[in-house]
Structures are given as C-alpha cells and as structure tokens.
Amino acid sequence: MNGQPLGLKTLTTAFLTLWLLAAVFPFAWTVWGSFKVEADFFSRQSWWFAIEGVRTVQQTGGTFTLAGYEGAWVQNEFWKAAINTLIVTLSVTTISLVVGTLGGYALARSGHRYAFWILIAALVFRAMPHITLVSGYLLPFFQLNIWGYLPTTIIVLVAINQPFTLWMLHSFFLSIPKDLDESALVDGCTRFQAFRMVIIPVMWPGVITTGLFSFLLGYNDFAVTSMLLRQENQTMIPKIASFLGSIQNEGNVMFAVAAVVSATVPLFILVLFFQRQIVSGLTAGAVKG
Amino acid sequence: MPHRTFFAFIFPSILAMLLFITLPIISVAMQSLFVEHPAVVTEVENCGPFGCTTETKVDTEAMAKLKADQPMGAFAGFSNYLNHNHLAVDDLRAIFGDNRGIGDIVARVMNLPFYRALAFTLTYCFFVTPFAMALGFFIALAVNTMPKLLKGPAIFVSILPMIITPLVGSLILAWMFNPAGIFGATLQSLTGDPTLSLRASPVLTWIVILTYGVWTNGPFSFVVFYAGLQTVPKDTLESARIDGATRWQATRFVIIPHLMPLATFVALVQLMDNFRVFEPIVGFSAEANATSLSWLVFNDLVSQDSQQFGSAAATSVITIVGVLILLTPVLIRTWRDFNRKAV
C-alpha cells in the first residue's frame, strides 16, 4: 500500500523495531555475556557489569575471556557431544530423506484410497507427543539390550520424523507433473527406473527443504536423545541439560552459557544460508495443508 | 500405480512407523495397566548374645526373579489411572464432598499433580496460540510495508526465535530472568521487591513461560501470514480503496478474510504442538510452579531410584487422548478436503 499516513507509519516502525529487538536481543546478550565471567553475566550489583566486564577485567586481565568455552569444550568434553550430534543429525537427515522420498513419491502417485488413510495415520502420528512414545520404548529397549546406543536413537528419530517427511514430500511430488514419469513408463521404464532417471533429477528443491526440517528435528530434539542415550554418547542438547544439574552447584554456570551459545551457532548459519527454503517449506505445508 | 509397486516403495517408511510409533503406543497402553513390583520383604532373625532382634530386609534375589518372570510389573487394572498422581478419583470425591466454597475446591484440586499439570498445559495451549498468531499477523503486516532491501534481514531476525532449540531458547530467557540477570534484576528494582524471582513467584513463572511461548511461536504464524499476504488479490484491494474503504476497512474486509483459511490451519497445528509443551518446564526449572503433562511423563521416567513405567504410561495414554481430541477438527478438515478433491 502506498502512502501510509504518518501516524500509522510511526506506529508500524515502532512496533517492528520493538519486535526485532525482542527477537534478537536475547541471543546478542547471551553471546556477549558468554565471554564474561559469572560475576559479570550474573551480576548482583548491576547488569551494566555484563556490558563493561568489570569483574572479567579484575579476574582475567582482559575484557573478554574464553574460560567458559574452555570449560565446556575441553574440561567437560563438549566436543564429544558435538561429534555425536553431527553423527545423529546427518544420519537422521539422510535416512529420513531416502526412506521419505520413496514413500512420498508412492503416496503422490498412488491414487488408491489406502494412500489417503496412510496419510491420515501419519497426521495422527505426527501429533503424538514424543515423550509419550519414549515411555513406550524404554522397557522393550532395555530387554533387547539396545538402549543407549547412537544407532537406536537415529532409527527412532527417523521413525518419529517420517510422518512429517511423508506429508511434505507427498505434497511436493504432487506439484511435479504426472506426465513426466508416465511418459517414461510408456517408453518402457519400470516404476523404479522412472523414479531414478526422471524424478530424482528434478526433486532437489523439495528434498532440500524437507531435509532442513529433518535436520532441525534431529538437532533440536531433547525428549528422545535425553532418554535414550547413555551419558558417554550424549548429544549436545541433553549434554547441556546435564550441565545444569552438575555445573550450577559448582558455580560454573558459564560453561553451560558457552555450550548454549556453541549449540546456537550452527542454527544461525543454517538460517543464514537457507532462509528462503525454510520460509517456503513452512508456507508449502500451510497452503497445501 | 499397482499395489505391489506402491508397497515396495512405501515399505521402509511404513515399517519404521509401525515399529517405532504404533508398537510403542500399544506398549504404553499395556504398560499403563501394570505397576512396579512391590519390594519383596523378608524378616531375618538375628540372634546374638543380647537376645534376638528381627530385621526386615529387601530380598534382592526374589525381586530379580519376579522381574525376570513379569518384566512389566504386577497387573493393576485401572488403578494407575485412578490413583492420587493421575485422575485422583478418591481425592476429588473427598474435595467435592467436604469443602468451603469454590475457591477452596480450586485450590485443593490444583494441589493434585495431574490437575496442576493439566491446568498449565491447557492455559499454555489456549493462551499462547491466539497471542502468537496475533503477534505473527502484525509482524507480517509491518514487514510487508518495509522497503524491499530491509525485508530479507527482517525476516532473518524474525525467524530466529522459532528455529532455536526449545531447550536452548528457554535457557537463554531463564538466565535473563534470573534474579542476577538483566530482566530479573530490572524487575526487582521496578517492583521494589528484592525477593521477586521465578523460583519464589508462581505468577511470574507462568507469565514468563507464556511470554516465551508467544515469542517462540509467533514467527511461525508470521511466515505463513506473510506468504499469504503476497497472494492477496491486488484488484480487490484497489477496488475496495476506490469504493472509499479506509485502510482499516480494507484490512478487515479484504485481507483478513483472505488469510482466514491459513489462520485455521495455523491455529489447529499450533494447538496440537503447544499441547506437548515440555522443554520450557525443564529450561526454566519451573517444576515447582508450573508443570505440564509431558513433563509428568518425563519426571516419572527420570526418577533416580525406580523408574515409574506404569505411572508414566498412564499419563502418556491420557495425553494421547487429549491430543486426539485436539486433532479431531484437523482430521475432519483433511477428510473434507480429500473428498472435495476426489469429486
């Protein structure tokens, strides 16, 4: 709309500034504070200490300190958790996409009634709270002796992720014209050949978008990873949670702050590079239902 | 597509969902009918020079055998659902049979762990959803009027609260609301109450977690509404303006009706997702003042001495029923859409 009246324009700008501040300030504050000592970031005198780093200068000699990061990454072996997270998220994303593209393609091209029922079941599964599923895993996993290993967690996350992946890829494959693969079938390809030679080359935009969300699910998960992994092979998020229990008592809350900032960085980079795909993915889900 | 090909393609996906979603739900439903074995106690008589004393001891051997024989525990029927930690039927009967007015009833019911969690879960669900949607809608309107060059960065910043790991996001806010953190300290000096803190004040805990909910859920609505705004028919908007509609009227009668289907979708998805609220309770260490159904399950599973599988399973089943109730409108909508497409 062109030519907003001045009053409205001021109001809009003020509101937007306020929101953008609210969205970014907590992160900026925590990143900044993670380079200070605890007496600054959690200052009993004034929060201005956290900005100037009065105590940080007194205790370490510099305005910035890497003590928190050193404590988290070296002393508490956060790097192990980071490697585990890398393994889990990459495996979850890859397996989810391989399994999901096959399934999503079949659902989009089937046209039989049972395909619809599978989608409905997937919708119901997607709504299940993850922690309730976890309470169903624990006893059987203990008995089968597969509790606590990374592959178990990966498979579980893939399964939990399937309903969403199926829905998203299904609606994406619907947008690829049927004629494309059907003409391949007429030319004598089998279904799988048509999928491999005709569909795979054109499916990457949808796969990348879906992959981003699979990645986020694996990365952000707390319920499954905290209950299904033993201490030695924890991923980052449950590791941070376990920091809180042990570290807070020893007065080293800054380790947890540094770990939190470290876990946030990959997400920032992800949004920076894939903003368009994330936005289009969310919208695709909404517009197509 | 022939049935055989279809199932060949979808088999891995179906297998994963059957094994790790359907089976666990069945296993949870079964488990909820059992309780952990009570400790097997034996009396041992110790006779010494000063006479005999009897001592009770837990018979670990018998316990191990019992566990191996019946790993799910002892059959308990529906007692898991009805006991003090869940639906608390006896407590409710006592409260309603003998009380001092509505206020007393509410106070006492809110002391029962399950109803406390249910109250917070529902409050979170039905407060955060509409407010986050309203916030998202206004951000979308505002961003839409920005110059093109600034839109990208504004969108980038706006989706950060949504993309952040829920546990990490709630921790970041929890530290800022710590009495020694920036917001916590400011609140204390503003109210002039030096004891004000999340730990001490249930009201503040609720407000902060609800604020966190709006903050982290707003961006989802924003993205969806913003995309919706791009598809508002320009002609309709222009003719409305020519017919003399004010800016507000154009928004009210052109833009909002256009976004309505999207809004229903967002509302349904968000209600479902917010019903699962869990990580903020852990992140804000709020369990003394606010708990949720998912948190109850988690708490049963992590209790150090003995994991309460039966109790966790019963809460899980009740939670699943709650989700299904919230899901019904979504299912009906999908069903209608599908039939419309089929015709």
XYZ file of C-alpha atoms in Angstrom:
632
model
C 0.000 0.000 0.000
C 1.425 3.351 -0.924
C 1.482 6.498 1.100
C 0.799 5.451 4.640
C -0.314 8.300 6.900
C 2.489 9.486 9.152
C 0.881 8.283 12.390
C 0.442 4.756 11.112
C 3.916 4.717 9.683
C 5.446 5.703 13.014
C 3.386 3.081 14.804
C 4.411 0.345 12.351
C 8.066 1.271 12.558
C 7.977 1.400 16.344
C 6.250 -1.969 16.593
C 8.624 -3.589 14.140
C 11.693 -2.185 15.879
C 10.389 -3.459 19.184
C 9.761 -6.939 17.768
C 13.110 -7.202 16.011
C 14.801 -6.179 19.246
C 12.810 -8.778 21.182
C 13.758 -11.402 18.621
C 17.469 -10.722 18.513
C 18.358 -9.200 21.867
C 18.296 -12.409 23.978
C 20.766 -14.017 21.575
C 23.029 -10.990 21.318
C 23.035 -10.586 25.092
C 23.905 -14.230 25.719
C 26.627 -14.348 23.060
C 28.195 -11.207 24.525
C 27.853 -12.472 28.079
C 29.370 -15.844 27.289
C 32.759 -14.120 27.009
C 32.491 -12.689 30.522
C 32.915 -14.259 33.952
C 29.933 -15.328 36.024
C 30.183 -12.331 38.378
C 29.557 -10.122 35.345
C 26.919 -12.068 33.428
C 25.022 -12.751 36.644
C 25.989 -9.561 38.403
C 24.366 -8.839 41.731
C 25.211 -5.155 41.505
C 24.190 -4.007 38.054
C 23.609 -5.540 34.649
C 25.902 -2.849 33.296
C 28.764 -5.025 34.586
C 27.921 -7.571 31.915
C 28.439 -4.956 29.229
C 31.661 -3.450 30.546
C 33.027 -6.659 32.057
C 34.280 -5.054 35.280
C 34.850 -8.339 37.095
C 36.172 -10.003 33.956
C 38.958 -7.431 33.882
C 39.629 -7.965 37.578
C 39.677 -11.753 37.359
C 41.299 -12.392 33.996
C 43.002 -9.172 32.964
C 41.093 -8.805 29.699
C 37.602 -7.580 28.844
C 36.805 -10.903 27.188
C 37.561 -14.390 28.409
C 37.317 -17.792 26.792
C 37.118 -19.509 30.169
C 33.507 -20.608 29.649
C 34.256 -22.159 26.271
C 37.392 -23.829 27.562
C 35.477 -25.266 30.495
C 32.703 -26.598 28.311
C 34.665 -27.854 25.298
C 37.881 -29.061 26.938
C 37.134 -29.785 30.605
C 33.654 -31.171 30.130
C 34.311 -32.688 26.708
C 31.529 -30.890 24.908
C 33.348 -31.738 21.667
C 32.324 -35.364 22.113
C 28.691 -34.282 22.323
C 29.196 -32.106 19.240
C 30.539 -35.074 17.262
C 27.620 -37.217 18.422
C 25.195 -34.506 17.353
C 26.890 -34.371 13.968
C 26.570 -38.144 13.546
C 22.955 -38.238 14.722
C 21.651 -35.276 12.718
C 23.423 -36.202 9.485
C 22.284 -39.831 9.698
C 18.730 -38.864 10.620
C 18.523 -36.415 7.715
C 19.981 -38.817 5.133
C 17.946 -41.879 6.153
C 14.750 -39.826 6.558
C 15.118 -38.430 3.064
C 15.928 -41.753 1.391
C 13.009 -43.524 3.036
C 10.743 -40.478 2.791
C 11.242 -39.712 -0.910
C 10.340 -43.289 -1.857
C 7.258 -43.229 0.376
C 6.219 -39.701 -0.537
C 6.525 -40.451 -4.229
C 4.398 -43.580 -3.908
C 1.742 -41.671 -1.954
C 1.624 -38.874 -4.531
C 1.223 -41.232 -7.464
C -0.951 -43.978 -5.997
C -4.484 -42.599 -6.263
C -5.848 -45.534 -4.269
C -7.930 -44.940 -1.192
C -5.440 -46.579 1.174
C -2.843 -43.929 0.312
C -5.191 -41.393 1.874
C -5.560 -43.500 5.006
C -1.787 -43.792 5.327
C -1.571 -40.002 5.170
C -4.258 -39.654 7.836
C -2.423 -42.135 10.064
C 0.764 -40.135 9.508
C -1.078 -36.982 10.590
C -2.158 -38.660 13.820
C 1.389 -39.971 14.402
C 2.821 -36.515 13.839
C 0.698 -35.171 16.676
C 1.902 -37.734 19.229
C 3.981 -36.120 21.987
C 7.485 -37.561 21.652
C 7.904 -38.175 25.352
C 4.870 -40.486 25.412
C 6.464 -42.585 22.663
C 9.712 -42.635 24.638
C 7.908 -44.112 27.622
C 6.896 -46.947 25.314
C 10.460 -47.520 24.077
C 12.327 -47.796 27.349
C 11.258 -51.215 28.656
C 11.480 -53.054 25.308
C 14.836 -51.412 24.572
C 16.209 -52.458 27.972
C 15.121 -56.021 27.327
C 16.540 -56.175 23.819
C 19.702 -54.572 25.163
C 19.728 -51.860 22.518
C 19.217 -48.913 24.877
C 21.898 -46.224 24.961
C 23.426 -46.617 21.507
C 23.523 -43.965 18.795
C 22.042 -46.181 16.020
C 18.948 -46.887 18.152
C 18.386 -43.173 18.663
C 18.947 -42.473 14.978
C 16.375 -45.039 13.887
C 13.874 -43.761 16.454
C 14.304 -40.159 15.294
C 13.933 -41.247 11.663
C 10.675 -43.012 12.519
C 9.334 -40.070 14.532
C 10.277 -37.810 11.632
C 8.625 -39.968 8.963
C 5.034 -38.633 9.216
C 6.167 -35.063 8.627
C 8.617 -36.037 5.861
C 5.961 -38.107 4.105
C 3.433 -35.263 4.148
C 5.879 -32.679 2.927
C 7.396 -34.774 0.151
C 3.974 -36.072 -0.848
C 2.719 -32.558 -1.456
C 5.953 -31.683 -3.211
C 5.717 -34.657 -5.587
C 2.092 -33.716 -6.321
C 3.448 -30.482 -7.786
C 5.671 -32.376 -10.252
C 3.568 -33.119 -13.335
C 2.473 -36.742 -13.648
C 3.169 -36.766 -17.403
C 6.871 -36.597 -16.700
C 7.259 -40.037 -15.170
C 4.310 -41.532 -17.004
C 5.925 -40.858 -20.368
C 8.993 -42.649 -19.046
C 6.760 -45.607 -18.178
C 5.312 -45.583 -21.672
C 8.847 -45.631 -23.047
C 9.354 -48.915 -21.212
C 10.906 -47.887 -17.919
C 9.915 -49.686 -14.731
C 8.495 -47.526 -11.918
C 11.816 -47.514 -10.145
C 13.734 -46.582 -13.279
C 11.293 -43.755 -13.923
C 11.786 -42.577 -10.362
C 15.561 -42.768 -10.606
C 16.042 -41.220 -14.024
C 13.170 -38.752 -14.314
C 12.086 -37.779 -10.815
C 15.379 -37.695 -8.920
C 16.927 -35.023 -11.171
C 14.014 -32.619 -10.587
C 13.201 -33.311 -6.949
C 16.096 -31.492 -5.242
C 14.343 -28.250 -4.213
C 11.697 -30.209 -2.298
C 14.236 -32.614 -0.867
C 16.487 -29.821 0.381
C 13.591 -28.057 2.091
C 12.369 -31.272 3.711
C 15.945 -32.153 4.659
C 16.287 -28.852 6.513
C 13.321 -29.692 8.684
C 14.581 -33.232 9.320
C 17.888 -31.723 10.343
C 16.166 -29.304 12.711
C 14.121 -32.104 14.276
C 17.201 -34.209 14.949
C 19.205 -31.241 16.149
C 16.566 -29.723 18.416
C 15.313 -32.930 19.972
C 15.552 -33.213 23.723
C 12.925 -35.760 24.770
C 14.263 -38.700 22.745
C 18.005 -38.081 22.994
C 17.945 -37.352 26.715
C 16.087 -40.573 27.497
C 17.631 -42.990 25.002
C 21.334 -42.143 25.158
C 23.722 -43.032 27.939
C 25.999 -40.380 29.397
C 29.055 -41.287 27.276
C 27.344 -40.786 23.943
C 25.005 -37.886 24.684
C 24.332 -35.316 22.001
C 24.640 -31.580 22.651
C 21.153 -30.739 23.898
C 20.910 -33.431 26.620
C 24.541 -32.664 27.492
C 23.576 -29.036 28.128
C 20.685 -30.223 30.285
C 23.036 -32.424 32.288
C 25.425 -29.442 32.700
C 22.666 -27.656 34.547
C 22.417 -30.320 37.205
C 26.129 -30.737 37.868
C 27.684 -27.416 36.994
C 25.275 -24.976 38.574
C 26.276 -26.222 42.000
C 29.959 -25.704 41.363
C 29.414 -22.107 40.318
C 30.385 -22.790 36.727
C 27.175 -21.812 35.066
C 29.290 -20.044 32.435
C 30.213 -23.448 30.974
C 26.542 -24.003 30.262
C 26.213 -20.498 28.778
C 29.171 -21.157 26.472
C 27.734 -24.545 25.492
C 24.365 -22.963 24.732
C 25.982 -20.344 22.510
C 28.018 -23.053 20.755
C 24.847 -25.046 20.077
C 23.113 -21.962 18.669
C 25.787 -21.072 16.110
C 25.025 -23.887 13.616
C 21.330 -22.901 13.652
C 22.218 -19.285 12.836
C 24.370 -20.405 9.931
C 21.586 -22.673 8.727
C 19.056 -19.832 8.707
C 21.572 -17.512 7.072
C 22.053 -19.819 4.103
C 18.667 -21.485 3.815
C 16.257 -18.739 4.879
C 14.355 -18.930 1.588
C 13.931 -22.709 1.766
C 12.790 -22.632 5.391
C 10.218 -19.961 4.638
C 8.969 -21.718 1.519
C 8.814 -25.041 3.381
C 6.646 -23.635 6.150
C 4.387 -21.980 3.631
C 4.077 -25.071 1.465
C 2.843 -27.012 4.470
C 0.305 -24.312 5.235
C -1.002 -23.556 1.791
C -1.372 -27.145 0.710
C -2.408 -28.384 4.131
C 0.241 -47.406 -9.555
C -0.127 -51.150 -8.965
C -0.443 -52.260 -5.338
C 2.817 -54.209 -5.456
C 4.916 -51.285 -6.650
C 3.237 -48.957 -4.183
C 4.064 -51.170 -1.242
C 7.597 -51.779 -2.460
C 8.151 -48.016 -2.458
C 6.499 -47.249 0.845
C 7.525 -50.361 2.788
C 10.563 -48.926 4.659
C 8.566 -45.897 5.718
C 5.613 -47.962 6.946
C 7.898 -50.401 8.746
C 9.635 -47.582 10.632
C 6.333 -46.043 11.692
C 4.819 -49.387 12.717
C 7.832 -50.411 14.782
C 8.563 -47.099 16.456
C 5.237 -45.303 16.640
C 2.396 -47.848 16.577
C 4.061 -50.517 18.701
C 5.195 -48.062 21.405
C 1.663 -46.682 21.652
C 0.318 -50.214 22.144
C 3.113 -50.978 24.589
C 2.316 -47.806 26.532
C -1.359 -48.704 26.697
C -0.480 -52.185 28.039
C 2.123 -50.864 30.442
C -0.361 -48.433 31.932
C -2.280 -51.400 33.384
C 0.709 -52.595 35.425
C 2.569 -51.288 38.448
C 6.146 -51.913 39.523
C 6.539 -54.948 41.756
C 6.388 -54.031 45.420
C 9.627 -54.781 47.223
C 9.773 -58.343 48.458
C 10.489 -58.132 52.145
C 11.744 -60.967 54.291
C 12.151 -60.988 58.026
C 15.503 -62.138 59.277
C 16.054 -63.041 62.906
C 19.441 -62.078 64.250
C 20.285 -63.826 67.473
C 23.266 -62.503 69.358
C 24.449 -62.553 72.912
C 21.927 -59.871 73.860
C 18.843 -61.685 72.676
C 17.162 -61.838 69.296
C 16.162 -58.944 67.007
C 14.084 -59.308 63.889
C 15.156 -57.254 60.928
C 13.287 -56.687 57.681
C 15.313 -56.854 54.515
C 14.590 -56.445 50.839
C 15.022 -59.818 49.202
C 17.001 -58.880 46.105
C 17.094 -62.408 44.771
C 13.341 -62.811 44.875
C 12.939 -59.341 43.347
C 15.207 -60.214 40.440
C 13.297 -63.437 39.833
C 9.971 -61.609 39.946
C 11.231 -59.012 37.486
C 12.505 -61.681 35.119
C 9.174 -63.511 35.275
C 6.966 -60.479 34.850
C 9.031 -57.634 33.398
C 6.030 -55.327 33.093
C 5.274 -55.500 36.796
C 2.186 -56.628 38.646
C -1.200 -56.319 36.958
C -3.084 -53.402 38.445
C -6.095 -52.819 36.222
C -7.050 -49.165 36.020
C -5.556 -48.252 39.378
C -2.741 -46.330 37.663
C -5.308 -44.043 36.094
C -7.367 -43.514 39.199
C -4.664 -43.072 41.868
C -3.572 -39.875 43.586
C -0.961 -38.992 40.937
C -3.366 -39.198 37.992
C -7.115 -38.697 37.923
C -7.223 -38.835 41.752
C -10.812 -40.024 41.943
C -10.796 -40.521 45.709
C -9.268 -37.105 46.348
C -11.816 -35.444 44.082
C -14.643 -37.209 45.885
C -13.284 -36.018 49.217
C -12.857 -32.467 47.936
C -16.333 -32.219 46.474
C -17.886 -33.938 49.477
C -16.412 -31.566 52.005
C -15.255 -28.094 51.064
C -15.531 -24.432 51.815
C -16.793 -22.951 48.563
C -15.437 -22.732 45.023
C -12.133 -21.125 45.982
C -11.347 -23.993 48.305
C -12.239 -26.561 45.621
C -9.982 -24.901 43.053
C -7.091 -24.544 45.482
C -7.283 -28.171 46.550
C -7.768 -29.596 43.041
C -4.791 -27.520 41.871
C -2.709 -29.270 44.512
C -3.213 -32.627 42.803
C -0.226 -33.234 40.492
C -2.213 -34.286 37.437
C -4.709 -31.419 37.531
C -1.931 -28.908 38.177
C -0.157 -30.102 35.035
C -3.373 -30.210 33.030
C -4.263 -26.662 34.087
C -0.907 -25.296 32.955
C -0.880 -27.325 29.739
C -4.319 -26.050 28.727
C -3.528 -22.470 29.756
C -0.328 -22.569 27.689
C -2.165 -24.101 24.756
C -5.075 -21.667 24.671
C -3.153 -18.531 25.645
C -0.054 -18.909 23.509
C -1.862 -19.985 20.331
C -4.066 -16.882 19.810
C -1.489 -14.385 21.057
C 1.321 -15.864 18.974
C -0.972 -15.751 15.936
C -1.884 -12.124 16.574
C 1.782 -11.233 17.018
C 2.677 -13.083 13.820
C -0.109 -11.325 11.929
C 1.038 -7.855 12.968
C 4.680 -8.632 12.204
C 3.605 -9.842 8.764
C 1.635 -6.632 8.125
C 4.552 -4.500 9.317
C 7.251 -6.353 7.376
C 5.091 -6.170 4.277
C 5.224 -2.366 4.295
C 9.038 -2.284 4.593
C 11.325 -1.298 1.738
C 12.460 -4.338 -0.231
C 16.077 -4.083 0.820
C 15.242 -4.432 4.526
C 12.747 -7.286 4.179
C 15.357 -10.043 3.992
C 17.209 -9.103 7.184
C 13.898 -8.507 8.991
C 12.688 -11.998 8.059
C 16.027 -13.479 9.098
C 15.850 -11.928 12.553
C 12.152 -12.728 12.918
C 12.502 -16.469 12.402
C 15.352 -16.894 14.894
C 13.087 -17.414 17.932
C 11.280 -20.210 16.069
C 14.320 -22.034 14.747
C 16.111 -22.103 18.098
C 16.217 -25.380 20.045
C 13.345 -25.122 22.554
C 15.536 -26.089 25.489
C 18.244 -23.604 24.484
C 15.752 -20.804 23.877
C 14.120 -21.288 27.250
C 17.511 -21.461 28.978
C 18.576 -18.180 27.398
C 15.430 -16.452 28.662
C 15.657 -18.208 32.034
C 19.152 -16.795 32.570
C 17.968 -13.311 31.687
C 15.092 -13.638 34.161
C 17.418 -14.953 36.856
C 17.422 -12.528 39.842
C 21.024 -11.676 38.884
C 20.220 -11.492 35.160
C 19.289 -8.371 33.249
C 15.474 -8.754 33.234
C 15.250 -10.364 36.663
C 17.242 -7.586 38.326
C 15.327 -4.897 36.444
C 12.001 -6.426 37.502
C 13.150 -6.463 41.120
C 14.100 -2.813 41.071
C 10.960 -1.808 39.150
C 8.606 -3.536 41.586
C 10.762 -2.658 44.583
C 10.537 -6.283 45.714
C 14.045 -7.735 46.283
C 12.697 -11.274 46.751
C 10.871 -11.416 43.424
C 12.168 -14.369 41.371
C 10.949 -17.174 39.136
C 11.511 -19.660 41.929
C 9.553 -17.689 44.509
C 6.654 -16.471 42.404
C 4.296 -18.875 40.598
C 2.569 -15.938 38.881
C 5.846 -14.641 37.449
C 6.802 -18.164 36.329
C 3.536 -18.566 34.427
C 3.832 -15.122 32.835
C 7.436 -15.685 31.769
C 6.793 -19.131 30.275
C 3.703 -17.874 28.442
C 5.752 -14.944 27.120
C 8.415 -17.382 25.985
C 5.680 -19.383 24.227
C 4.413 -16.350 22.321
C 7.985 -15.307 21.464
C 8.938 -18.686 20.062
C 5.630 -19.481 18.311
C 4.911 -16.046 16.837
C 7.381 -16.396 13.935
C 5.625 -19.488 12.536
C 2.385 -17.537 12.147
C 4.383 -14.629 10.779
C 5.937 -16.694 7.995
C 2.631 -18.265 6.997
C 0.693 -14.978 7.089
C 3.466 -13.130 5.296
C 3.312 -15.635 2.456
C -0.467 -15.299 2.494
C -0.204 -11.508 2.192
C 1.774 -11.877 -1.050
C -1.216 -13.624 -2.629
C -3.885 -11.076 -1.628
C -5.596 -10.095 -4.902
C -4.419 -6.554 -5.729
C -7.552 -5.730 -7.762
C -9.900 -6.429 -4.868
C -7.768 -4.322 -2.568
C -7.647 -1.475 -5.067
C -11.375 -1.520 -5.789
C -12.050 -1.501 -2.061
C -9.925 1.629 -1.770
C -11.691 3.251 -4.733
C -15.047 2.461 -3.137
C -13.872 4.547 -0.220
C -12.788 1.874 2.225
C -10.407 3.125 4.886
C -7.124 1.320 5.436
C -8.619 -0.460 8.429
C -11.733 -1.498 6.466
C -9.591 -2.861 3.658
C -7.630 -4.923 6.166
C -10.785 -6.081 7.931
C -12.845 -6.989 4.864
C -10.244 -7.978 2.248
C -7.034 -9.113 3.899
C -8.363 -10.947 6.948
C -10.976 -12.994 5.003
C -8.244 -13.890 2.517
C -5.998 -15.149 5.311
C -8.772 -16.972 7.199
C -8.138 -20.477 5.808
C -4.449 -20.101 6.648
C -5.361 -18.920 10.130
C -7.472 -22.024 10.790
C -4.603 -24.207 9.669
C -2.089 -22.380 11.868
C -4.434 -22.452 14.860
C -5.009 -26.194 14.624
C -1.328 -27.052 14.178
C -0.264 -24.741 16.986
C -2.882 -26.017 19.427
C -1.644 -29.551 18.830
C 2.015 -28.595 19.187
C 1.516 -26.412 22.226
C -0.317 -29.221 23.983
C 3.027 -31.057 24.045
C 4.783 -28.202 25.891
C 7.711 -29.759 27.708
C 11.176 -28.230 27.250
C 10.351 -24.804 28.779
C 9.497 -26.508 32.076
C 12.985 -28.058 32.121
C 14.721 -24.938 30.786
C 13.105 -22.569 33.292
C 13.378 -25.190 36.111
C 9.756 -24.328 36.685
C 8.550 -27.645 38.064
C 7.755 -26.177 41.480
C 5.347 -23.634 39.988
C 4.293 -24.969 36.604
C 4.254 -28.485 35.181
C 2.827 -29.984 32.020
C 1.532 -33.415 31.056
C 4.641 -34.198 29.004
C 6.801 -33.116 31.914
C 4.942 -35.513 34.244
C 5.828 -38.407 31.933
C 9.454 -37.258 31.767
C 9.608 -36.917 35.538
C 8.332 -40.463 36.078
C 10.927 -41.785 33.662
C 13.963 -39.997 35.122
C 13.244 -40.544 38.806
C 16.541 -41.883 40.094
C 15.668 -44.798 42.357
C 12.970 -46.533 40.337
C 11.509 -45.567 37.016
C 7.736 -45.444 37.276
C 6.846 -47.043 33.966
C 3.239 -47.751 34.908
C 2.615 -44.226 36.079
C 4.382 -42.689 33.054
C 2.364 -44.912 30.746
C -0.939 -43.889 32.319
C -0.114 -40.180 31.934
C 1.009 -40.882 28.359
C -2.282 -42.525 27.474
C -4.242 -39.616 28.950
C -2.026 -37.174 26.990
C -2.595 -39.107 23.770
C -6.357 -38.942 24.348
C -6.017 -35.177 24.807
C -4.062 -34.855 21.565
C -6.665 -36.911 19.712
C -9.420 -34.604 20.947
C -7.490 -31.575 19.683
C -6.768 -33.417 16.451
C -10.380 -34.201 15.564
C -11.052 -30.890 13.768
C -7.858 -31.320 11.715
C -8.900 -34.823 10.707
C -12.386 -33.685 9.734
C -10.881 -30.876 7.648
C -8.455 -33.200 5.852
C -11.271 -35.659 5.219
C -13.434 -32.927 3.652
C -10.550 -31.602 1.538
C -9.803 -35.059 0.252
C -13.408 -35.752 -0.701
C -13.651 -32.386 -2.428
C -10.553 -33.188 -4.456
C -11.885 -36.629 -5.311
C -15.179 -35.285 -6.701
